[in-house]
Short mmCIF file of N, CA and C in Angstrom, two decimals:
data_model
loop_
_atom_site.label_atom_id
_atom_site.label_comp_id
_atom_site.label_asym_id
_atom_site.label_seq_id
_atom_site.Cartn_x
_atom_site.Cartn_y
_atom_site.Cartn_z
N ASP A 1 41.60 120.78 12.77
CA ASP A 1 41.36 121.04 11.36
C ASP A 1 42.40 121.99 10.80
N LYS A 2 42.72 123.02 11.55
CA LYS A 2 43.72 124.00 11.12
C LYS A 2 45.07 123.33 10.88
N ILE A 3 45.41 122.35 11.70
CA ILE A 3 46.70 121.68 11.60
C ILE A 3 46.77 120.80 10.35
N ARG A 4 45.68 120.17 9.95
CA ARG A 4 45.67 119.30 8.78
C ARG A 4 46.03 120.03 7.50
N LEU A 5 45.77 121.33 7.42
CA LEU A 5 46.03 122.11 6.22
C LEU A 5 47.51 122.49 6.07
N LEU A 6 48.30 122.28 7.10
CA LEU A 6 49.71 122.67 7.06
C LEU A 6 50.56 121.62 6.37
N SER A 7 51.77 122.05 5.95
CA SER A 7 52.72 121.10 5.37
C SER A 7 53.14 120.11 6.46
N HIS A 8 53.75 119.00 6.07
CA HIS A 8 54.14 117.95 7.02
C HIS A 8 55.07 118.51 8.10
N LYS A 9 56.08 119.29 7.70
CA LYS A 9 57.04 119.86 8.66
C LYS A 9 56.33 120.79 9.65
N ASP A 10 55.50 121.69 9.14
CA ASP A 10 54.77 122.62 10.02
C ASP A 10 53.79 121.88 10.92
N ARG A 11 53.15 120.87 10.37
CA ARG A 11 52.19 120.07 11.15
C ARG A 11 52.90 119.41 12.33
N GLU A 12 54.10 118.86 12.06
CA GLU A 12 54.88 118.23 13.13
C GLU A 12 55.20 119.23 14.25
N SER A 13 55.63 120.42 13.86
CA SER A 13 55.97 121.46 14.85
C SER A 13 54.75 121.83 15.68
N TYR A 14 53.63 122.05 15.01
CA TYR A 14 52.41 122.41 15.73
C TYR A 14 51.95 121.31 16.68
N LEU A 15 52.01 120.06 16.21
CA LEU A 15 51.58 118.95 17.05
C LEU A 15 52.49 118.76 18.26
N LEU A 16 53.80 118.92 18.06
CA LEU A 16 54.73 118.81 19.18
C LEU A 16 54.46 119.94 20.19
N LEU A 17 54.30 121.15 19.68
CA LEU A 17 53.99 122.27 20.58
C LEU A 17 52.65 122.07 21.27
N TYR A 18 51.67 121.57 20.54
CA TYR A 18 50.36 121.32 21.15
C TYR A 18 50.49 120.32 22.29
N SER A 19 51.31 119.28 22.10
CA SER A 19 51.47 118.28 23.17
C SER A 19 52.15 118.88 24.40
N ILE A 20 53.01 119.86 24.21
CA ILE A 20 53.69 120.51 25.33
C ILE A 20 52.80 121.57 25.97
N LEU A 21 52.17 122.40 25.14
CA LEU A 21 51.43 123.56 25.63
C LEU A 21 49.99 123.26 26.02
N GLY A 22 49.35 122.37 25.27
CA GLY A 22 47.94 122.10 25.50
C GLY A 22 47.02 123.01 24.69
N TYR A 23 47.59 123.78 23.80
CA TYR A 23 46.81 124.63 22.90
C TYR A 23 47.61 124.85 21.62
N ILE A 24 46.94 125.31 20.58
CA ILE A 24 47.60 125.58 19.30
C ILE A 24 48.16 127.00 19.34
N PRO A 25 49.46 127.17 19.08
CA PRO A 25 50.05 128.50 19.09
C PRO A 25 49.44 129.41 18.03
N GLY A 26 49.35 130.69 18.36
CA GLY A 26 48.86 131.66 17.39
C GLY A 26 49.93 131.99 16.36
N ASN A 27 51.15 132.28 16.83
CA ASN A 27 52.26 132.60 15.94
C ASN A 27 53.43 131.69 16.28
N ILE A 28 53.63 130.68 15.47
CA ILE A 28 54.64 129.66 15.77
C ILE A 28 56.07 130.23 15.74
N LYS A 29 56.28 131.35 15.09
CA LYS A 29 57.62 131.94 15.00
C LYS A 29 58.18 132.25 16.39
N TYR A 30 57.36 132.71 17.31
CA TYR A 30 57.84 132.99 18.66
C TYR A 30 58.34 131.71 19.34
N TYR A 31 57.63 130.64 19.13
CA TYR A 31 57.97 129.36 19.77
C TYR A 31 59.22 128.75 19.14
N GLU A 32 59.35 128.91 17.83
CA GLU A 32 60.56 128.43 17.16
C GLU A 32 61.78 129.21 17.65
N MET A 33 61.61 130.52 17.82
CA MET A 33 62.70 131.33 18.35
C MET A 33 63.03 130.92 19.79
N ALA A 34 62.02 130.63 20.57
CA ALA A 34 62.24 130.22 21.96
C ALA A 34 63.05 128.93 22.04
N MET A 35 62.90 128.08 21.05
CA MET A 35 63.60 126.79 21.05
C MET A 35 64.90 126.82 20.26
N THR A 36 65.38 128.02 19.90
CA THR A 36 66.62 128.16 19.14
C THR A 36 67.69 128.76 20.03
N HIS A 37 68.64 127.94 20.43
CA HIS A 37 69.75 128.38 21.27
C HIS A 37 70.77 129.12 20.42
N SER A 38 71.48 130.07 21.02
CA SER A 38 72.46 130.87 20.28
C SER A 38 73.57 130.02 19.66
N SER A 39 73.83 128.83 20.19
CA SER A 39 74.87 127.96 19.63
C SER A 39 74.51 127.48 18.23
N SER A 40 73.25 127.56 17.84
CA SER A 40 72.84 127.08 16.53
C SER A 40 73.15 128.09 15.43
N SER A 41 73.51 129.32 15.80
CA SER A 41 73.89 130.34 14.82
C SER A 41 75.39 130.30 14.63
N SER A 42 75.81 129.93 13.44
CA SER A 42 77.25 129.88 13.19
C SER A 42 77.54 130.39 11.79
N GLY A 43 78.69 130.98 11.64
CA GLY A 43 79.12 131.45 10.33
C GLY A 43 78.21 132.52 9.79
N THR A 44 77.88 132.38 8.52
CA THR A 44 77.06 133.39 7.85
C THR A 44 75.58 133.17 8.12
N ARG A 45 75.21 132.01 8.58
CA ARG A 45 73.79 131.70 8.83
C ARG A 45 73.41 132.13 10.24
N LYS A 46 72.86 133.29 10.37
CA LYS A 46 72.47 133.82 11.67
C LYS A 46 70.99 133.59 11.92
N LEU A 47 70.68 132.80 12.93
CA LEU A 47 69.30 132.56 13.32
C LEU A 47 68.98 133.42 14.54
N ALA A 48 67.74 133.83 14.64
CA ALA A 48 67.32 134.53 15.85
C ALA A 48 67.35 133.50 16.99
N CYS A 49 67.88 133.91 18.14
CA CYS A 49 67.98 132.95 19.25
C CYS A 49 67.04 133.37 20.38
N ASN A 50 67.02 132.56 21.42
CA ASN A 50 66.01 132.68 22.47
C ASN A 50 66.38 133.60 23.64
N GLU A 51 67.49 134.30 23.58
CA GLU A 51 67.95 135.04 24.75
C GLU A 51 67.01 136.16 25.18
N ARG A 52 66.46 136.91 24.24
CA ARG A 52 65.52 137.98 24.61
C ARG A 52 64.24 137.41 25.19
N LEU A 53 63.74 136.32 24.59
CA LEU A 53 62.55 135.68 25.13
C LEU A 53 62.82 135.08 26.50
N GLU A 54 64.04 134.59 26.70
CA GLU A 54 64.42 134.05 28.01
C GLU A 54 64.35 135.14 29.08
N PHE A 55 64.82 136.33 28.75
CA PHE A 55 64.76 137.48 29.66
C PHE A 55 63.32 137.77 30.06
N LEU A 56 62.45 137.84 29.07
CA LEU A 56 61.03 138.12 29.33
C LEU A 56 60.38 136.99 30.12
N GLY A 57 60.66 135.76 29.71
CA GLY A 57 60.08 134.60 30.38
C GLY A 57 60.51 134.48 31.83
N ASP A 58 61.74 134.86 32.13
CA ASP A 58 62.23 134.84 33.51
C ASP A 58 61.39 135.76 34.39
N ALA A 59 61.08 136.95 33.89
CA ALA A 59 60.28 137.91 34.65
C ALA A 59 58.84 137.39 34.85
N VAL A 60 58.25 136.84 33.80
CA VAL A 60 56.89 136.31 33.90
C VAL A 60 56.86 135.11 34.84
N LEU A 61 57.86 134.23 34.73
CA LEU A 61 57.96 133.07 35.62
C LEU A 61 58.04 133.51 37.08
N SER A 62 58.83 134.51 37.35
CA SER A 62 58.96 135.02 38.71
C SER A 62 57.62 135.55 39.22
N SER A 63 56.91 136.28 38.38
CA SER A 63 55.62 136.84 38.76
C SER A 63 54.58 135.75 39.03
N VAL A 64 54.48 134.78 38.13
CA VAL A 64 53.50 133.71 38.31
C VAL A 64 53.85 132.88 39.54
N THR A 65 55.13 132.61 39.72
CA THR A 65 55.57 131.82 40.87
C THR A 65 55.26 132.55 42.18
N ALA A 66 55.52 133.85 42.22
CA ALA A 66 55.22 134.64 43.41
C ALA A 66 53.72 134.61 43.71
N ASP A 67 52.90 134.77 42.69
CA ASP A 67 51.45 134.73 42.85
C ASP A 67 51.00 133.35 43.35
N PHE A 68 51.54 132.31 42.77
CA PHE A 68 51.21 130.94 43.16
C PHE A 68 51.57 130.69 44.63
N LEU A 69 52.77 131.05 45.03
CA LEU A 69 53.22 130.83 46.40
C LEU A 69 52.44 131.69 47.40
N TYR A 70 52.17 132.92 47.03
CA TYR A 70 51.41 133.83 47.89
C TYR A 70 50.03 133.25 48.21
N SER A 71 49.41 132.65 47.19
CA SER A 71 48.09 132.04 47.39
C SER A 71 48.17 130.72 48.15
N LYS A 72 49.13 129.89 47.80
CA LYS A 72 49.23 128.55 48.39
C LYS A 72 49.66 128.60 49.85
N PHE A 73 50.55 129.51 50.19
CA PHE A 73 51.08 129.60 51.56
C PHE A 73 50.65 130.93 52.17
N SER A 74 49.36 131.07 52.41
CA SER A 74 48.78 132.34 52.83
C SER A 74 49.21 132.80 54.22
N LYS A 75 49.71 131.89 55.04
CA LYS A 75 50.09 132.27 56.41
C LYS A 75 51.61 132.47 56.57
N GLU A 76 52.36 132.25 55.48
CA GLU A 76 53.82 132.35 55.57
C GLU A 76 54.30 133.78 55.39
N ARG A 77 55.49 134.04 55.92
CA ARG A 77 56.08 135.38 55.86
C ARG A 77 56.88 135.57 54.57
N GLU A 78 57.29 136.80 54.35
CA GLU A 78 58.00 137.18 53.13
C GLU A 78 59.28 136.38 52.93
N GLY A 79 60.04 136.15 53.97
CA GLY A 79 61.29 135.40 53.86
C GLY A 79 61.08 133.99 53.34
N PHE A 80 60.07 133.31 53.87
CA PHE A 80 59.74 131.96 53.42
C PHE A 80 59.34 131.98 51.95
N LEU A 81 58.51 132.96 51.56
CA LEU A 81 58.03 133.04 50.19
C LEU A 81 59.19 133.31 49.22
N THR A 82 60.11 134.17 49.61
CA THR A 82 61.26 134.48 48.77
C THR A 82 62.15 133.25 48.57
N LYS A 83 62.44 132.56 49.67
CA LYS A 83 63.24 131.33 49.58
C LYS A 83 62.51 130.27 48.75
N SER A 84 61.22 130.16 48.94
CA SER A 84 60.43 129.17 48.21
C SER A 84 60.45 129.45 46.71
N ARG A 85 60.31 130.71 46.36
CA ARG A 85 60.36 131.07 44.93
C ARG A 85 61.72 130.72 44.36
N SER A 86 62.76 131.02 45.10
CA SER A 86 64.12 130.69 44.66
C SER A 86 64.29 129.18 44.47
N ASN A 87 63.76 128.38 45.39
CA ASN A 87 63.86 126.92 45.29
C ASN A 87 63.05 126.38 44.11
N LEU A 88 61.93 127.02 43.83
CA LEU A 88 61.05 126.54 42.78
C LEU A 88 61.57 126.84 41.38
N VAL A 89 62.29 127.95 41.23
CA VAL A 89 62.74 128.35 39.90
C VAL A 89 64.27 128.32 39.75
N CYS A 90 64.95 127.55 40.59
CA CYS A 90 66.40 127.44 40.45
C CYS A 90 66.74 126.74 39.14
N ARG A 91 67.94 126.95 38.64
CA ARG A 91 68.36 126.42 37.34
C ARG A 91 68.19 124.90 37.23
N GLU A 92 68.60 124.19 38.25
CA GLU A 92 68.52 122.73 38.20
C GLU A 92 67.07 122.28 38.06
N ARG A 93 66.18 122.91 38.81
CA ARG A 93 64.76 122.55 38.76
C ARG A 93 64.17 122.90 37.39
N LEU A 94 64.52 124.06 36.85
CA LEU A 94 64.00 124.44 35.53
C LEU A 94 64.48 123.48 34.45
N ASN A 95 65.76 123.07 34.53
CA ASN A 95 66.27 122.08 33.58
C ASN A 95 65.47 120.79 33.66
N GLU A 96 65.27 120.33 34.88
CA GLU A 96 64.52 119.09 35.12
C GLU A 96 63.09 119.19 34.58
N LEU A 97 62.43 120.30 34.87
CA LEU A 97 61.04 120.48 34.43
C LEU A 97 60.95 120.59 32.91
N ALA A 98 61.93 121.26 32.30
CA ALA A 98 61.93 121.39 30.84
C ALA A 98 62.01 120.01 30.17
N VAL A 99 62.85 119.15 30.70
CA VAL A 99 62.98 117.79 30.14
C VAL A 99 61.70 117.00 30.39
N ARG A 100 61.12 117.14 31.57
CA ARG A 100 59.89 116.40 31.89
C ARG A 100 58.74 116.75 30.95
N ILE A 101 58.67 118.01 30.52
CA ILE A 101 57.57 118.39 29.62
C ILE A 101 57.93 118.18 28.16
N GLY A 102 59.18 117.79 27.86
CA GLY A 102 59.55 117.43 26.51
C GLY A 102 60.27 118.48 25.69
N LEU A 103 60.74 119.55 26.30
CA LEU A 103 61.44 120.58 25.53
C LEU A 103 62.75 120.09 24.94
N ASP A 104 63.35 119.10 25.56
CA ASP A 104 64.63 118.59 25.06
C ASP A 104 64.50 118.01 23.65
N LYS A 105 63.31 117.61 23.25
CA LYS A 105 63.08 117.05 21.92
C LYS A 105 62.91 118.14 20.86
N TYR A 106 62.71 119.34 21.29
CA TYR A 106 62.39 120.43 20.37
C TYR A 106 63.49 121.48 20.27
N LEU A 107 64.42 121.51 21.20
CA LEU A 107 65.46 122.53 21.26
C LEU A 107 66.44 122.39 20.10
N ILE A 108 66.77 123.52 19.48
CA ILE A 108 67.75 123.56 18.40
C ILE A 108 69.02 124.15 18.98
N ALA A 109 70.04 123.31 19.16
CA ALA A 109 71.31 123.75 19.72
C ALA A 109 72.42 122.89 19.15
N CYS A 110 73.64 123.38 19.23
CA CYS A 110 74.79 122.65 18.71
C CYS A 110 75.62 122.08 19.86
N GLY A 111 75.30 120.90 20.31
CA GLY A 111 76.11 120.18 21.27
C GLY A 111 76.04 120.62 22.72
N LEU A 112 75.52 121.77 23.01
CA LEU A 112 75.55 122.29 24.38
C LEU A 112 74.70 121.53 25.39
N PRO A 113 73.52 121.04 25.03
CA PRO A 113 72.66 120.45 26.06
C PRO A 113 73.29 119.28 26.81
N HIS A 114 74.29 118.64 26.23
CA HIS A 114 74.86 117.47 26.88
C HIS A 114 76.07 117.80 27.73
N GLN A 115 76.51 119.06 27.72
CA GLN A 115 77.65 119.43 28.54
C GLN A 115 77.27 119.42 30.00
N HIS A 116 78.24 119.16 30.85
CA HIS A 116 78.03 119.14 32.29
C HIS A 116 77.62 120.54 32.77
N ASN A 117 76.66 120.61 33.66
CA ASN A 117 76.18 121.86 34.26
C ASN A 117 75.58 122.84 33.25
N SER A 118 75.09 122.35 32.14
CA SER A 118 74.47 123.21 31.15
C SER A 118 73.04 123.54 31.59
N HIS A 119 72.65 124.77 31.40
CA HIS A 119 71.30 125.21 31.78
C HIS A 119 70.46 125.52 30.54
N VAL A 120 70.81 124.92 29.43
CA VAL A 120 70.17 125.20 28.16
C VAL A 120 68.67 124.90 28.21
N TYR A 121 68.28 123.78 28.81
CA TYR A 121 66.87 123.41 28.84
C TYR A 121 66.07 124.36 29.74
N GLY A 122 66.61 124.71 30.88
CA GLY A 122 65.93 125.67 31.75
C GLY A 122 65.79 127.02 31.09
N ASN A 123 66.83 127.44 30.38
CA ASN A 123 66.77 128.70 29.65
C ASN A 123 65.71 128.63 28.55
N ALA A 124 65.63 127.48 27.88
CA ALA A 124 64.61 127.30 26.84
C ALA A 124 63.21 127.35 27.44
N LEU A 125 63.05 126.80 28.63
CA LEU A 125 61.75 126.87 29.31
C LEU A 125 61.38 128.32 29.57
N GLU A 126 62.32 129.11 30.06
CA GLU A 126 62.04 130.53 30.27
C GLU A 126 61.71 131.23 28.96
N ALA A 127 62.43 130.89 27.90
CA ALA A 127 62.15 131.49 26.59
C ALA A 127 60.76 131.09 26.09
N LEU A 128 60.39 129.84 26.34
CA LEU A 128 59.05 129.38 25.97
C LEU A 128 57.98 130.18 26.71
N ILE A 129 58.21 130.44 27.97
CA ILE A 129 57.27 131.25 28.75
C ILE A 129 57.16 132.65 28.15
N GLY A 130 58.31 133.20 27.73
CA GLY A 130 58.30 134.50 27.05
C GLY A 130 57.50 134.46 25.76
N ALA A 131 57.65 133.38 25.00
CA ALA A 131 56.90 133.23 23.74
C ALA A 131 55.40 133.13 24.01
N ILE A 132 55.05 132.37 25.03
CA ILE A 132 53.63 132.24 25.39
C ILE A 132 53.07 133.62 25.77
N TYR A 133 53.85 134.37 26.54
CA TYR A 133 53.41 135.69 26.99
C TYR A 133 53.16 136.62 25.80
N ILE A 134 54.09 136.64 24.85
CA ILE A 134 53.92 137.50 23.68
C ILE A 134 52.75 137.04 22.82
N ASP A 135 52.63 135.72 22.64
CA ASP A 135 51.60 135.17 21.75
C ASP A 135 50.21 135.20 22.38
N LYS A 136 50.10 134.83 23.65
CA LYS A 136 48.77 134.63 24.26
C LYS A 136 48.49 135.48 25.50
N GLY A 137 49.52 136.01 26.15
CA GLY A 137 49.29 136.85 27.32
C GLY A 137 49.55 136.15 28.64
N TYR A 138 49.40 136.92 29.71
CA TYR A 138 49.73 136.47 31.06
C TYR A 138 48.87 135.28 31.51
N LYS A 139 47.56 135.33 31.22
CA LYS A 139 46.68 134.25 31.68
C LYS A 139 47.09 132.89 31.12
N TYR A 140 47.50 132.85 29.86
CA TYR A 140 47.97 131.59 29.27
C TYR A 140 49.27 131.14 29.93
N CYS A 141 50.16 132.09 30.21
CA CYS A 141 51.41 131.74 30.90
C CYS A 141 51.11 131.13 32.25
N ARG A 142 50.25 131.75 32.97
CA ARG A 142 49.89 131.26 34.30
C ARG A 142 49.28 129.86 34.22
N ARG A 143 48.36 129.68 33.31
CA ARG A 143 47.71 128.38 33.14
C ARG A 143 48.73 127.31 32.73
N PHE A 144 49.63 127.65 31.79
CA PHE A 144 50.66 126.72 31.35
C PHE A 144 51.56 126.31 32.52
N LEU A 145 51.99 127.28 33.31
CA LEU A 145 52.88 126.98 34.44
C LEU A 145 52.18 126.14 35.49
N LEU A 146 50.95 126.48 35.82
CA LEU A 146 50.24 125.72 36.84
C LEU A 146 49.88 124.31 36.36
N ASP A 147 49.37 124.21 35.13
CA ASP A 147 48.87 122.91 34.64
C ASP A 147 49.96 122.00 34.09
N LYS A 148 50.94 122.57 33.42
CA LYS A 148 51.92 121.76 32.70
C LYS A 148 53.28 121.69 33.38
N VAL A 149 53.66 122.72 34.11
CA VAL A 149 55.01 122.75 34.69
C VAL A 149 54.99 122.43 36.17
N PHE A 150 54.33 123.25 36.98
CA PHE A 150 54.32 123.02 38.43
C PHE A 150 53.65 121.70 38.78
N SER A 151 52.73 121.24 37.93
CA SER A 151 52.07 119.96 38.20
C SER A 151 53.04 118.79 38.10
N GLN A 152 54.19 118.99 37.47
CA GLN A 152 55.21 117.94 37.37
C GLN A 152 55.90 117.69 38.72
N LEU A 153 55.77 118.64 39.62
CA LEU A 153 56.37 118.50 40.95
C LEU A 153 55.38 117.79 41.86
N THR A 154 55.66 116.56 42.19
CA THR A 154 54.71 115.74 42.94
C THR A 154 54.51 116.23 44.37
N ASP A 155 55.56 116.74 45.00
CA ASP A 155 55.43 117.22 46.37
C ASP A 155 55.95 118.65 46.46
N ILE A 156 55.09 119.57 46.12
CA ILE A 156 55.47 120.99 46.09
C ILE A 156 55.96 121.47 47.45
N GLU A 157 55.40 120.93 48.51
CA GLU A 157 55.78 121.33 49.88
C GLU A 157 57.27 121.06 50.11
N SER A 158 57.73 119.87 49.75
CA SER A 158 59.14 119.54 49.99
C SER A 158 60.06 120.31 49.04
N VAL A 159 59.58 120.62 47.84
CA VAL A 159 60.39 121.38 46.89
C VAL A 159 60.66 122.78 47.42
N VAL A 160 59.62 123.45 47.88
CA VAL A 160 59.81 124.83 48.34
C VAL A 160 60.58 124.89 49.66
N LYS A 161 60.51 123.83 50.44
CA LYS A 161 61.22 123.83 51.72
C LYS A 161 62.65 123.30 51.62
N SER A 162 63.00 122.71 50.45
CA SER A 162 64.37 122.23 50.28
C SER A 162 65.29 123.45 50.23
N ASP A 163 66.48 123.29 50.74
CA ASP A 163 67.40 124.42 50.78
C ASP A 163 68.74 124.00 50.19
N LYS A 164 68.90 124.25 48.89
CA LYS A 164 70.15 123.91 48.22
C LYS A 164 71.00 125.15 47.99
N ASN A 165 70.56 126.28 48.49
CA ASN A 165 71.33 127.51 48.30
C ASN A 165 72.38 127.61 49.41
N TYR A 166 73.50 126.95 49.17
CA TYR A 166 74.54 126.86 50.18
C TYR A 166 75.19 128.21 50.47
N LYS A 167 75.24 129.06 49.48
CA LYS A 167 75.82 130.39 49.69
C LYS A 167 74.99 131.18 50.70
N SER A 168 73.68 131.17 50.55
CA SER A 168 72.79 131.87 51.49
C SER A 168 72.90 131.27 52.89
N ARG A 169 72.97 129.95 52.96
CA ARG A 169 73.09 129.28 54.27
C ARG A 169 74.39 129.66 54.94
N LEU A 170 75.47 129.77 54.18
CA LEU A 170 76.76 130.17 54.74
C LEU A 170 76.71 131.61 55.26
N ILE A 171 76.09 132.48 54.50
CA ILE A 171 75.95 133.89 54.90
C ILE A 171 75.12 133.98 56.17
N GLU A 172 73.98 133.24 56.23
CA GLU A 172 73.14 133.25 57.42
C GLU A 172 73.90 132.72 58.63
N TRP A 173 74.68 131.66 58.44
CA TRP A 173 75.48 131.10 59.54
C TRP A 173 76.50 132.13 60.02
N GLY A 174 77.14 132.81 59.07
CA GLY A 174 78.13 133.82 59.42
C GLY A 174 77.52 135.00 60.17
N GLN A 175 76.31 135.36 59.82
CA GLN A 175 75.63 136.48 60.48
C GLN A 175 75.19 136.13 61.89
N LYS A 176 74.97 134.84 62.16
CA LYS A 176 74.58 134.42 63.52
C LYS A 176 75.78 134.56 64.42
#
């Protein structure tokens, strides 16, 4: 009912966010900022971008992921949990998850998302998490990540055990 009273443009934004989040945002401005990449600010028209929210979202994502792994793998040691968290929230995985949940349709950026090795979508996902945290709090962030993001990973066991961190593997080999 609340959405029907909005203008067409605002209604579209709320409905798109609702389809991604699973709830109606309290303050849509945070979410709009989360989906605004710094490349969209040019010349005299300066828009607020998502970098500060990305910083906050990264910290919340790390916390929720650590809590999730700690509970799911109760018999594993600290080293396994640290590597697993790294595998779960690496840039490539965040980009992939952001596209799977539909953030690519909502991001405001100037040409960057299509560049090779761009992490714009993963950064937007972190910014979205920051927006959720400011708007609704930690419990909503946790629920969003568990229900909407981590659920996109069909085999969580193989994801956390995959080892694409070649730098760490090289260092470990050198130390042996």
